[in-house]
PDB file of C-alpha atoms in Angstrom:
ATOM      1  CA  MET H1449      -7.157  -8.745  25.795  1.00 76.00           C
ATOM      2  CA  SER H1450      -6.604  -7.549  29.827  1.00 83.00           C
ATOM      3  CA  TRP H1451      -5.819  -3.942  30.832  1.00 88.00           C
ATOM      4  CA  LYS H1452      -2.054  -4.416  31.624  1.00 88.00           C
ATOM      5  CA  ASP H1453      -1.568  -6.524  27.819  1.00 87.00           C
ATOM      6  CA  TYR H1454      -3.360  -3.350  26.402  1.00 90.00           C
ATOM      7  CA  PHE H1455      -1.012  -1.218  27.968  1.00 92.00           C
ATOM      8  CA  MET H1456       1.903  -3.299  27.927  1.00 90.00           C
ATOM      9  CA  ARG H1457       1.903  -4.496  24.416  1.00 89.00           C
ATOM     10  CA  VAL H1458      -0.507  -2.406  22.460  1.00 92.00           C
ATOM     11  CA  VAL H1459       0.334   1.092  23.450  1.00 94.00           C
ATOM     12  CA  PRO H1460       3.661   0.609  22.730  1.00 94.00           C
ATOM     13  CA  THR H1461       3.129  -0.538  19.243  1.00 92.00           C
ATOM     14  CA  ALA H1462       0.749   2.535  18.385  1.00 93.00           C
ATOM     15  CA  LEU H1463       3.516   4.915  20.057  1.00 94.00           C
ATOM     16  CA  GLY H1464       6.055   3.180  18.232  1.00 93.00           C
ATOM     17  CA  THR H1465       4.039   3.534  14.707  1.00 90.00           C
ATOM     18  CA  ALA H1466       2.786   7.111  15.534  1.00 91.00           C
ATOM     19  CA  LEU H1467       6.488   8.471  16.257  1.00 93.00           C
ATOM     20  CA  ASP H1468       7.771   6.277  12.611  1.00 91.00           C
ATOM     21  CA  ILE H1469       5.639   8.254  10.896  1.00 88.00           C
ATOM     22  CA  ASN H1470       5.357  11.577  12.459  1.00 90.00           C
ATOM     23  CA  LEU H1471       9.313  11.914  12.630  1.00 92.00           C
ATOM     24  CA  SER H1472       9.523  10.618   8.919  1.00 90.00           C
ATOM     25  CA  ASN H1473       7.622  13.630   8.096  1.00 88.00           C
ATOM     26  CA  ALA H1474       9.122  15.877  10.249  1.00 89.00           C
ATOM     27  CA  SER H1475      12.633  15.222   8.661  1.00 91.00           C
ATOM     28  CA  LEU H1476      11.163  15.983   5.523  1.00 88.00           C
ATOM     29  CA  VAL H1477      11.073  19.584   6.673  1.00 88.00           C
ATOM     30  CA  PHE H1478      15.060  19.322   7.044  1.00 89.00           C
ATOM     31  CA  ILE H1479      15.937  17.079   4.372  1.00 86.00           C
ATOM     32  CA  THR H1480      15.444  16.144   0.994  1.00 83.00           C
ATOM     33  CA  VAL H1481      13.009  12.746  -0.091  1.00 81.00           C
ATOM     34  CA  THR H1482      15.641  11.182  -1.372  1.00 77.00           C
ATOM     35  CA  PHE H1483      18.316  11.714   1.504  1.00 81.00           C
ATOM     36  CA  ALA H1484      15.377  10.342   4.023  1.00 84.00           C
ATOM     37  CA  THR H1485      14.520   7.447   2.087  1.00 79.00           C
ATOM     38  CA  MET H1486      18.221   6.308   2.146  1.00 77.00           C
ATOM     39  CA  CYS H1487      18.599   6.373   6.058  1.00 81.00           C
ATOM     40  CA  LYS H1488      15.405   5.516   6.551  1.00 81.00           C
ATOM     41  CA  SER H1489      16.495   1.908   4.071  1.00 74.00           C
ATOM     42  CA  ALA H1490      18.827   1.399   7.477  1.00 75.00           C
ATOM     43  CA  SER H1491      15.736   0.367   9.574  1.00 79.00           C
ATOM     44  CA  PRO H1492      16.591  -3.596   8.935  1.00 75.00           C
ATOM     45  CA  ILE H1493      19.459  -2.809  11.268  1.00 78.00           C
ATOM     46  CA  PHE H1494      17.183  -2.039  14.089  1.00 84.00           C
ATOM     47  CA  LEU H1495      14.274  -4.411  13.242  1.00 80.00           C
ATOM     48  CA  LEU H1496      17.105  -7.333  13.707  1.00 78.00           C
ATOM     49  CA  LEU H1497      18.019  -5.122  17.274  1.00 83.00           C
ATOM     50  CA  PHE H1498      15.151  -5.627  18.306  1.00 86.00           C
ATOM     51  CA  ALA H1499      14.121  -9.279  16.911  1.00 79.00           C
ATOM     52  CA  PHE H1500      17.259 -10.408  19.152  1.00 81.00           C
ATOM     53  CA  ALA H1501      15.426  -8.153  22.213  1.00 84.00           C
ATOM     54  CA  PHE H1502      12.461  -9.523  21.732  1.00 83.00           C
ATOM     55  CA  ARG H1503      13.462 -13.316  21.195  1.00 78.00           C
ATOM     56  CA  LEU H1504      12.232 -13.331  17.602  1.00 74.00           C
ATOM     57  CA  GLU H1505      15.712 -14.104  16.425  1.00 72.00           C
ATOM     58  CA  SER H1506      18.746 -15.491  17.725  1.00 75.00           C
ATOM     59  CA  PRO H1507      22.127 -13.733  17.335  1.00 76.00           C
ATOM     60  CA  SER H1508      25.070 -15.054  14.497  1.00 79.00           C
ATOM     61  CA  ILE H1509      27.942 -14.589  12.637  1.00 84.00           C
ATOM     62  CA  LYS H1510      25.881 -13.986   9.236  1.00 83.00           C
ATOM     63  CA  LEU H1511      23.161 -11.179  10.942  1.00 78.00           C
ATOM     64  CA  LEU H1512      26.144  -9.694  12.219  1.00 81.00           C
ATOM     65  CA  GLY H1513      27.759  -9.522   8.832  1.00 85.00           C
ATOM     66  CA  ILE H1514      24.633  -8.119   7.249  1.00 81.00           C
ATOM     67  CA  ILE H1515      24.144  -5.403  10.170  1.00 78.00           C
ATOM     68  CA  VAL H1516      27.962  -4.714   9.268  1.00 82.00           C
ATOM     69  CA  VAL H1517      26.658  -4.341   4.901  1.00 84.00           C
ATOM     70  CA  ILE H1518      24.019  -2.126   5.372  1.00 79.00           C
ATOM     71  CA  SER H1519      25.321   0.057   8.245  1.00 78.00           C
ATOM     72  CA  ILE H1520      28.424   0.824   5.670  1.00 83.00           C
ATOM     73  CA  GLY H1521      25.550   1.390   3.056  1.00 80.00           C
ATOM     74  CA  VAL H1522      24.046   4.119   5.197  1.00 74.00           C
ATOM     75  CA  LEU H1523      27.489   5.339   5.718  1.00 75.00           C
ATOM     76  CA  LEU H1524      28.296   5.747   2.199  1.00 78.00           C
ATOM     77  CA  THR H1525      24.931   7.644   1.179  1.00 71.00           C
ATOM     78  CA  VAL H1526      25.231   9.996   4.329  1.00 67.00           C
ATOM     79  CA  ALA H1527      28.835  10.754   2.912  1.00 69.00           C
ATOM     80  CA  ARG H1528      29.183  14.257   1.358  1.00 67.00           C
ATOM     81  CA  GLU H1529      25.482  14.866   1.097  1.00 61.00           C
ATOM     82  CA  THR H1530      25.601  18.668   0.567  1.00 59.00           C
ATOM     83  CA  ALA H1531      22.092  19.102   1.840  1.00 67.00           C
ATOM     84  CA  PHE H1532      22.570  17.383   5.123  1.00 75.00           C
ATOM     85  CA  ASP H1533      21.227  18.779   8.370  1.00 84.00           C
ATOM     86  CA  PHE H1534      21.651  17.705  11.458  1.00 87.00           C
ATOM     87  CA  TRP H1535      18.412  17.615  12.858  1.00 89.00           C
ATOM     88  CA  GLY H1536      16.586  16.120   9.712  1.00 89.00           C
ATOM     89  CA  PHE H1537      19.208  13.119  10.189  1.00 89.00           C
ATOM     90  CA  ILE H1538      18.870  12.905  13.629  1.00 92.00           C
ATOM     91  CA  PHE H1539      14.532  12.557  13.044  1.00 93.00           C
ATOM     92  CA  VAL H1540      14.779  10.189  10.223  1.00 91.00           C
ATOM     93  CA  THR H1541      17.395   7.465  12.355  1.00 91.00           C
ATOM     94  CA  LEU H1542      15.223   7.925  15.289  1.00 93.00           C
ATOM     95  CA  ALA H1543      12.482   7.184  12.798  1.00 92.00           C
ATOM     96  CA  ALA H1544      14.471   3.930  11.614  1.00 90.00           C
ATOM     97  CA  VAL H1545      14.716   2.858  15.254  1.00 92.00           C
ATOM     98  CA  MET H1546      10.800   3.051  15.712  1.00 92.00           C
ATOM     99  CA  SER H1547      10.203   1.735  12.646  1.00 88.00           C
ATOM    100  CA  GLY H1548      12.154  -1.782  14.129  1.00 86.00           C
ATOM    101  CA  PHE H1549      10.527  -1.810  17.121  1.00 91.00           C
ATOM    102  CA  ARG H1550       7.002  -1.212  15.984  1.00 89.00           C
ATOM    103  CA  TRP H1551       7.591  -4.585  13.394  1.00 86.00           C
ATOM    104  CA  SER H1552       9.059  -6.441  16.426  1.00 85.00           C
ATOM    105  CA  MET H1553       5.946  -5.982  18.926  1.00 89.00           C
ATOM    106  CA  THR H1554       3.469  -5.606  15.409  1.00 88.00           C
ATOM    107  CA  GLN H1555       4.593  -9.418  14.850  1.00 82.00           C
ATOM    108  CA  ILE H1556       4.598 -10.576  18.176  1.00 85.00           C
ATOM    109  CA  LEU H1557       0.459  -9.105  18.390  1.00 87.00           C
ATOM    110  CA  LEU H1558      -0.495 -11.292  15.096  1.00 85.00           C
ATOM    111  CA  GLN H1559       1.089 -13.898  16.150  1.00 77.00           C
ATOM    112  CA  LYS H1560       0.127 -14.447  20.151  1.00 78.00           C
ATOM    113  CA  ASP H1561      -3.214 -16.569  20.575  1.00 77.00           C
ATOM    114  CA  SER H1562      -3.897 -15.188  23.608  1.00 78.00           C
ATOM    115  CA  TYR H1563      -4.065 -11.291  22.752  1.00 80.00           C
ATOM    116  CA  GLY H1564      -6.536 -12.095  20.294  1.00 80.00           C
ATOM    117  CA  LEU H1565      -5.659  -9.783  17.840  1.00 84.00           C
ATOM    118  CA  LYS H1566      -4.498 -11.841  14.679  1.00 83.00           C
ATOM    119  CA  ASP H1567      -6.946  -9.946  12.213  1.00 85.00           C
ATOM    120  CA  PRO H1568      -5.093  -7.361  11.210  1.00 87.00           C
ATOM    121  CA  ILE H1569      -8.538  -5.144  11.159  1.00 88.00           C
ATOM    122  CA  THR H1570      -9.169  -5.640  15.269  1.00 89.00           C
ATOM    123  CA  LEU H1571      -5.433  -4.870  15.321  1.00 89.00           C
ATOM    124  CA  MET H1572      -5.853  -1.834  13.458  1.00 90.00           C
ATOM    125  CA  SER H1573      -8.922  -0.535  15.531  1.00 90.00           C
ATOM    126  CA  HIS H1574      -6.911  -0.943  18.771  1.00 90.00           C
ATOM    127  CA  VAL H1575      -3.468   0.721  18.079  1.00 91.00           C
ATOM    128  CA  THR H1576      -5.365   3.863  15.818  1.00 91.00           C
ATOM    129  CA  PRO H1577      -6.459   5.656  18.807  1.00 93.00           C
ATOM    130  CA  VAL H1578      -3.264   6.015  20.491  1.00 94.00           C
ATOM    131  CA  MET H1579      -1.570   6.808  17.230  1.00 91.00           C
ATOM    132  CA  ALA H1580      -4.177   9.536  16.465  1.00 92.00           C
ATOM    133  CA  ILE H1581      -3.768  11.007  20.353  1.00 94.00           C
ATOM    134  CA  ALA H1582       0.083  10.705  19.775  1.00 93.00           C
ATOM    135  CA  THR H1583       0.128  12.402  17.012  1.00 91.00           C
ATOM    136  CA  MET H1584      -2.165  14.871  18.232  1.00 92.00           C
ATOM    137  CA  VAL H1585       0.147  15.721  20.982  1.00 91.00           C
ATOM    138  CA  LEU H1586       3.046  15.712  18.516  1.00 87.00           C
ATOM    139  CA  SER H1587       1.470  18.300  16.045  1.00 87.00           C
ATOM    140  CA  LEU H1588       0.821  20.661  19.096  1.00 87.00           C
ATOM    141  CA  LEU H1589       4.348  20.502  19.994  1.00 85.00           C
ATOM    142  CA  LEU H1590       6.008  20.566  16.605  1.00 79.00           C
ATOM    143  CA  ASP H1591       3.481  22.034  14.308  1.00 81.00           C
ATOM    144  CA  PRO H1592       3.604  26.281  14.207  1.00 80.00           C
ATOM    145  CA  TRP H1593      -0.066  27.013  14.720  1.00 81.00           C
ATOM    146  CA  SER H1594       0.474  30.339  15.172  1.00 78.00           C
ATOM    147  CA  ASP H1595       1.263  30.820  11.456  1.00 78.00           C
ATOM    148  CA  PHE H1596      -2.329  28.950  10.519  1.00 75.00           C
ATOM    149  CA  ARG H1597      -4.013  31.983   9.220  1.00 73.00           C
ATOM    150  CA  LYS H1598      -0.793  33.442   7.340  1.00 77.00           C
ATOM    151  CA  ASN H1599      -0.377  29.960   5.156  1.00 80.00           C
ATOM    152  CA  THR H1600      -0.747  30.114   2.067  1.00 83.00           C
ATOM    153  CA  TYR H1601      -2.553  26.649   2.074  1.00 83.00           C
ATOM    154  CA  PHE H1602      -5.421  28.106   4.478  1.00 81.00           C
ATOM    155  CA  ASP H1603      -6.325  31.441   2.892  1.00 81.00           C
ATOM    156  CA  ASN H1604      -9.411  31.609   0.852  1.00 84.00           C
ATOM    157  CA  PRO H1605     -11.726  28.919   0.283  1.00 87.00           C
ATOM    158  CA  TRP H1606     -10.543  27.457  -3.026  1.00 90.00           C
ATOM    159  CA  HIS H1607      -7.104  26.522  -1.015  1.00 88.00           C
ATOM    160  CA  VAL H1608      -8.956  25.181   2.505  1.00 88.00           C
ATOM    161  CA  MET H1609     -10.801  22.741   0.208  1.00 93.00           C
ATOM    162  CA  ARG H1610      -7.919  21.589  -1.809  1.00 93.00           C
ATOM    163  CA  SER H1611      -6.323  21.213   1.013  1.00 91.00           C
ATOM    164  CA  PHE H1612      -8.769  19.043   2.819  1.00 94.00           C
ATOM    165  CA  LEU H1613      -9.061  16.925   0.126  1.00 95.00           C
ATOM    166  CA  LEU H1614      -5.106  16.536  -0.526  1.00 93.00           C
ATOM    167  CA  MET H1615      -5.202  15.772   3.137  1.00 92.00           C
ATOM    168  CA  LEU H1616      -7.917  12.891   2.976  1.00 95.00           C
ATOM    169  CA  ILE H1617      -5.899  11.636  -0.009  1.00 96.00           C
ATOM    170  CA  GLY H1618      -2.847  11.406   1.681  1.00 89.00           C
ATOM    171  CA  GLY H1619      -4.792   9.770   4.884  1.00 88.00           C
ATOM    172  CA  SER H1620      -6.414   7.208   2.808  1.00 93.00           C
ATOM    173  CA  LEU H1621      -3.040   6.158   1.428  1.00 91.00           C
ATOM    174  CA  ALA H1622      -1.763   6.147   4.493  1.00 84.00           C
ATOM    175  CA  PHE H1623      -4.762   4.457   5.989  1.00 87.00           C
ATOM    176  CA  PHE H1624      -4.257   1.529   3.433  1.00 90.00           C
ATOM    177  CA  MET H1625      -0.764   1.345   3.710  1.00 84.00           C
ATOM    178  CA  VAL H1626      -0.626   0.235   7.400  1.00 83.00           C
ATOM    179  CA  LEU H1627      -3.537  -2.218   6.838  1.00 87.00           C
ATOM    180  CA  THR H1628      -1.951  -3.671   4.023  1.00 86.00           C
ATOM    181  CA  GLU H1629       1.288  -3.896   5.645  1.00 84.00           C
ATOM    182  CA  TYR H1630      -0.997  -5.504   8.697  1.00 86.00           C
ATOM    183  CA  ILE H1631      -2.537  -8.014   6.528  1.00 86.00           C
ATOM    184  CA  LEU H1632       1.120  -9.186   4.771  1.00 82.00           C
ATOM    185  CA  VAL H1633       2.640  -9.544   8.198  1.00 81.00           C
ATOM    186  CA  SER H1634      -0.307 -11.546   9.159  1.00 78.00           C
ATOM    187  CA  ALA H1635      -0.827 -14.031   6.342  1.00 73.00           C
ATOM    188  CA  THR H1636       3.427 -14.118   5.858  1.00 68.00           C
ATOM    189  CA  SER H1637       5.723 -12.255   7.952  1.00 66.00           C
ATOM    190  CA  ALA H1638       7.740  -9.302   8.602  1.00 66.00           C
ATOM    191  CA  ILE H1639      10.402 -10.423   5.791  1.00 60.00           C
ATOM    192  CA  THR H1640       7.567  -9.948   2.923  1.00 62.00           C
ATOM    193  CA  VAL H1641       7.109  -6.206   4.271  1.00 73.00           C
ATOM    194  CA  THR H1642      10.920  -6.047   4.192  1.00 66.00           C
ATOM    195  CA  ILE H1643      11.136  -7.337   0.929  1.00 62.00           C
ATOM    196  CA  ALA H1644       8.236  -4.650  -0.452  1.00 63.00           C
ATOM    197  CA  GLY H1645      10.019  -1.971   1.651  1.00 69.00           C
ATOM    198  CA  VAL H1646      12.869  -2.566  -0.884  1.00 66.00           C
ATOM    199  CA  VAL H1647      10.985  -1.978  -3.876  1.00 67.00           C
ATOM    200  CA  LYS H1648       8.882   0.801  -2.112  1.00 73.00           C
ATOM    201  CA  GLU H1649      12.349   2.716  -1.391  1.00 72.00           C
ATOM    202  CA  ALA H1650      13.758   2.520  -4.240  1.00 71.00           C
ATOM    203  CA  VAL H1651      10.626   4.139  -6.713  1.00 75.00           C
ATOM    204  CA  THR H1652      10.212   6.496  -3.900  1.00 76.00           C
ATOM    205  CA  ILE H1653      13.879   7.578  -4.616  1.00 74.00           C
ATOM    206  CA  LEU H1654      13.609   7.436  -8.438  1.00 75.00           C
ATOM    207  CA  VAL H1655       9.955   9.997  -7.929  1.00 79.00           C
ATOM    208  CA  ALA H1656      11.810  12.206  -6.017  1.00 77.00           C
ATOM    209  CA  VAL H1657      14.627  12.493  -8.505  1.00 77.00           C
ATOM    210  CA  PHE H1658      12.923  12.630 -11.151  1.00 81.00           C
ATOM    211  CA  TYR H1659       9.946  15.073  -9.817  1.00 82.00           C
ATOM    212  CA  PHE H1660      11.315  16.913  -7.315  1.00 77.00           C
ATOM    213  CA  HIS H1661      15.122  16.857  -8.883  1.00 77.00           C
ATOM    214  CA  ASP H1662      16.605  15.572  -5.806  1.00 73.00           C
ATOM    215  CA  GLU H1663      20.570  15.587  -6.223  1.00 74.00           C
ATOM    216  CA  PHE H1664      21.657  11.761  -6.718  1.00 75.00           C
ATOM    217  CA  THR H1665      25.063  11.190  -6.752  1.00 78.00           C
ATOM    218  CA  TRP H1666      27.118   7.913  -7.466  1.00 82.00           C
ATOM    219  CA  LEU H1667      28.604   8.005  -3.909  1.00 80.00           C
ATOM    220  CA  LYS H1668      24.492   7.991  -3.123  1.00 76.00           C
ATOM    221  CA  GLY H1669      23.995   5.107  -5.411  1.00 81.00           C
ATOM    222  CA  VAL H1670      26.543   2.932  -4.371  1.00 85.00           C
ATOM    223  CA  GLY H1671      25.670   3.337  -0.580  1.00 80.00           C
ATOM    224  CA  LEU H1672      21.792   2.800  -1.794  1.00 78.00           C
ATOM    225  CA  THR H1673      23.154  -0.551  -3.373  1.00 84.00           C
ATOM    226  CA  THR H1674      25.374  -1.596  -0.807  1.00 85.00           C
ATOM    227  CA  THR H1675      22.034  -0.852   1.261  1.00 78.00           C
ATOM    228  CA  MET H1676      20.049  -2.973  -0.559  1.00 80.00           C
ATOM    229  CA  VAL H1677      22.336  -5.426  -0.848  1.00 85.00           C
ATOM    230  CA  GLY H1678      22.170  -6.180   2.541  1.00 81.00           C
ATOM    231  CA  VAL H1679      18.712  -6.324   2.918  1.00 76.00           C
ATOM    232  CA  SER H1680      18.472  -9.179  -0.148  1.00 80.00           C
ATOM    233  CA  LEU H1681      21.203 -11.104   1.803  1.00 83.00           C
ATOM    234  CA  PHE H1682      19.125 -10.544   5.407  1.00 77.00           C
ATOM    235  CA  ASN H1683      16.034 -11.637   3.549  1.00 74.00           C
ATOM    236  CA  TRP H1684      17.903 -14.514   1.332  1.00 81.00           C
ATOM    237  CA  TYR H1685      19.346 -15.422   5.254  1.00 79.00           C
ATOM    238  CA  LYS H1686      15.724 -15.732   6.405  1.00 73.00           C
ATOM    239  CA  TYR H1687      14.158 -17.819   3.591  1.00 74.00           C
ATOM    240  CA  GLU H1688      16.783 -20.566   3.516  1.00 78.00           C
ATOM    241  CA  LYS H1689      16.719 -20.639   7.385  1.00 73.00           C
ATOM    242  CA  PHE H1690      12.994 -21.492   7.096  1.00 68.00           C
ATOM    243  CA  LYS H1691      13.290 -23.578   4.411  1.00 73.00           C
ATOM    244  CA  LYS H1692      15.490 -25.419   6.220  1.00 72.00           C
ATOM    245  CA  GLY H1693      13.274 -25.325   9.116  1.00 62.00           C
ATOM    246  CA  GLN H1694      16.181 -24.514  11.444  1.00 48.00           C
ATOM    247  CA  ILE H1695      15.237 -22.102  14.587  1.00 44.00           C
ATOM    248  CA  ASN H1696      19.216 -21.271  14.857  1.00 45.00           C
ATOM    249  CA  GLU H1697      22.125 -21.782  13.587  1.00 41.00           C
ATOM    250  CA  ASP H1698      22.714 -24.570  16.255  1.00 42.00           C
ATOM    251  CA  GLY H1699      20.600 -26.978  14.489  1.00 43.00           C
ATOM    252  CA  VAL H1700      17.686 -27.657  16.458  1.00 41.00           C
ATOM    253  CA  ASP H1701      14.944 -28.376  14.167  1.00 42.00           C
ATOM    254  CA  SER H1702      11.440 -26.296  14.354  1.00 40.00           C
ATOM    255  CA  PRO H1703       8.039 -28.068  13.711  1.00 39.00           C
ATOM    256  CA  SER H1704       7.030 -28.633  10.537  1.00 38.00           C
ATOM    257  CA  PHE H1705       4.851 -25.930   8.311  1.00 37.00           C
ATOM    258  CA  SER H1706       3.264 -24.870   5.689  1.00 39.00           C
ATOM    259  CA  GLY H1707       3.041 -21.543   3.330  1.00 39.00           C
ATOM    260  CA  ASP H1708       4.958 -18.615   4.054  1.00 43.00           C
ATOM    261  CA  ALA H1709       7.500 -18.668   6.601  1.00 42.00           C
ATOM    262  CA  LYS H1710       6.905 -16.387   9.923  1.00 48.00           C
ATOM    263  CA  TYR H1711       8.934 -15.278  12.536  1.00 46.00           C
ATOM    264  CA  ILE H1712       8.990 -17.720  15.612  1.00 44.00           C
ATOM    265  CA  ILE H1713       9.046 -16.511  18.894  1.00 47.00           C
ATOM    266  CA  LEU H1714      11.380 -18.435  20.876  1.00 46.00           C
ATOM    267  CA  ASP H1715       9.795 -17.948  24.110  1.00 50.00           C
ATOM    268  CA  ASP H1716       6.792 -19.566  23.105  1.00 51.00           C
ATOM    269  CA  LEU H1717       8.755 -22.248  21.502  1.00 46.00           C
ATOM    270  CA  GLU H1718      10.664 -22.824  24.386  1.00 50.00           C
ATOM    271  CA  ASP H1719       7.659 -23.295  26.746  1.00 52.00           C
ATOM    272  CA  GLU H1720       6.144 -25.837  24.219  1.00 48.00           C
ATOM    273  CA  ASP H1721       9.264 -27.987  24.595  1.00 51.00           C
ATOM    274  CA  GLY H1722       9.001 -27.554  28.329  1.00 52.00           C
ATOM    275  CA  PHE H1723       5.488 -28.668  28.255  1.00 46.00           C
ATOM    276  CA  LEU H1724       6.525 -31.430  26.236  1.00 46.00           C
ATOM    277  CA  ASP H1725       8.986 -32.952  28.533  1.00 51.00           C
ATOM    278  CA  GLU H1726       6.385 -32.482  31.625  1.00 50.00           C
ATOM    279  CA  ASP H1727       4.514 -35.152  29.389  1.00 52.00           C
ATOM    280  CA  THR H1728       6.919 -37.383  28.888  1.00 50.00           C
TER     281      THR H1728
END
C-alpha cells in the first residue's frame, strides 16, 4: 500500500472508528444506555448515505422509504425522553454518523485487492495505531485528568487492581468485537453486521432495563420497533437485490456469484465494463 492510499483510506477509517467508539462512550456520561442504544440504531441511515456517496449503492425510492421509516422510529424514541440531554444526544448522533462512514470505508478496504488489506488481521494492524493515538488525544481533551488522584477507582491498591482488570476485560472484549466484525465484513458483507447489530441493540436494551433499571416507556418501545422494522426492511431489500443478481433497479445484471452477498463497488464495475468494451 502506498503512503497516499494509507493516508487517504486507512487513516480516515481509523479516525472514524475511534470517533464512533469514543463518542458513544462520551454520550453515556449524559444519557442512559437504553437511550443511547436507541439513538445509535439510526446508524443504518448514515450507512446508506455514505454508501450513496462512495458509489457502493444506487439511490432508489425503496431505499429512501426505508430511511424515512428508520427516521420516524428514532424520532418516536427521542420524543418525551425524560432523561434527554442535548450534548449526550449530539455525541451519540455523531457516533452514528461515524459508524456509517467507517463501515463504508471498511467495506472498500476489505474488497479492493489493490490495497492488500483483504485479511481482517492485516486491516486491524493498520487501523489500530491511528485509533489508539486518536483515543489518547480525545482522552487528554475530554477526560477530567485533574480529578485522577481523587477518583475512587484509583484511591487504593485494591481499587487500582480492580480497575485495571475491568479495563483489560473491556478492552479485550472491544478488540475481539471489532475483529469479529471485520471478519464478518470480509467473509460476508456489511449487511450481515447490520443484522447482527439489530440483535445486539435489543440485548443491550434488555440488559440496561433489567440491570441498570433504565426507564422504558411504550413510546420508546414503538419507536424501537419501528426502527427495527426499517433495518429489517433494508436487510430484506439487500438480500432480495443480490439474490436476483441486480446492481440497481434499472435491471442491470451483475456477474454471477456464489456465497454471501457483498456490496459491489460501482466504480470498479464501470471500469470492468469499459475494459470489456475496449476488448470488443
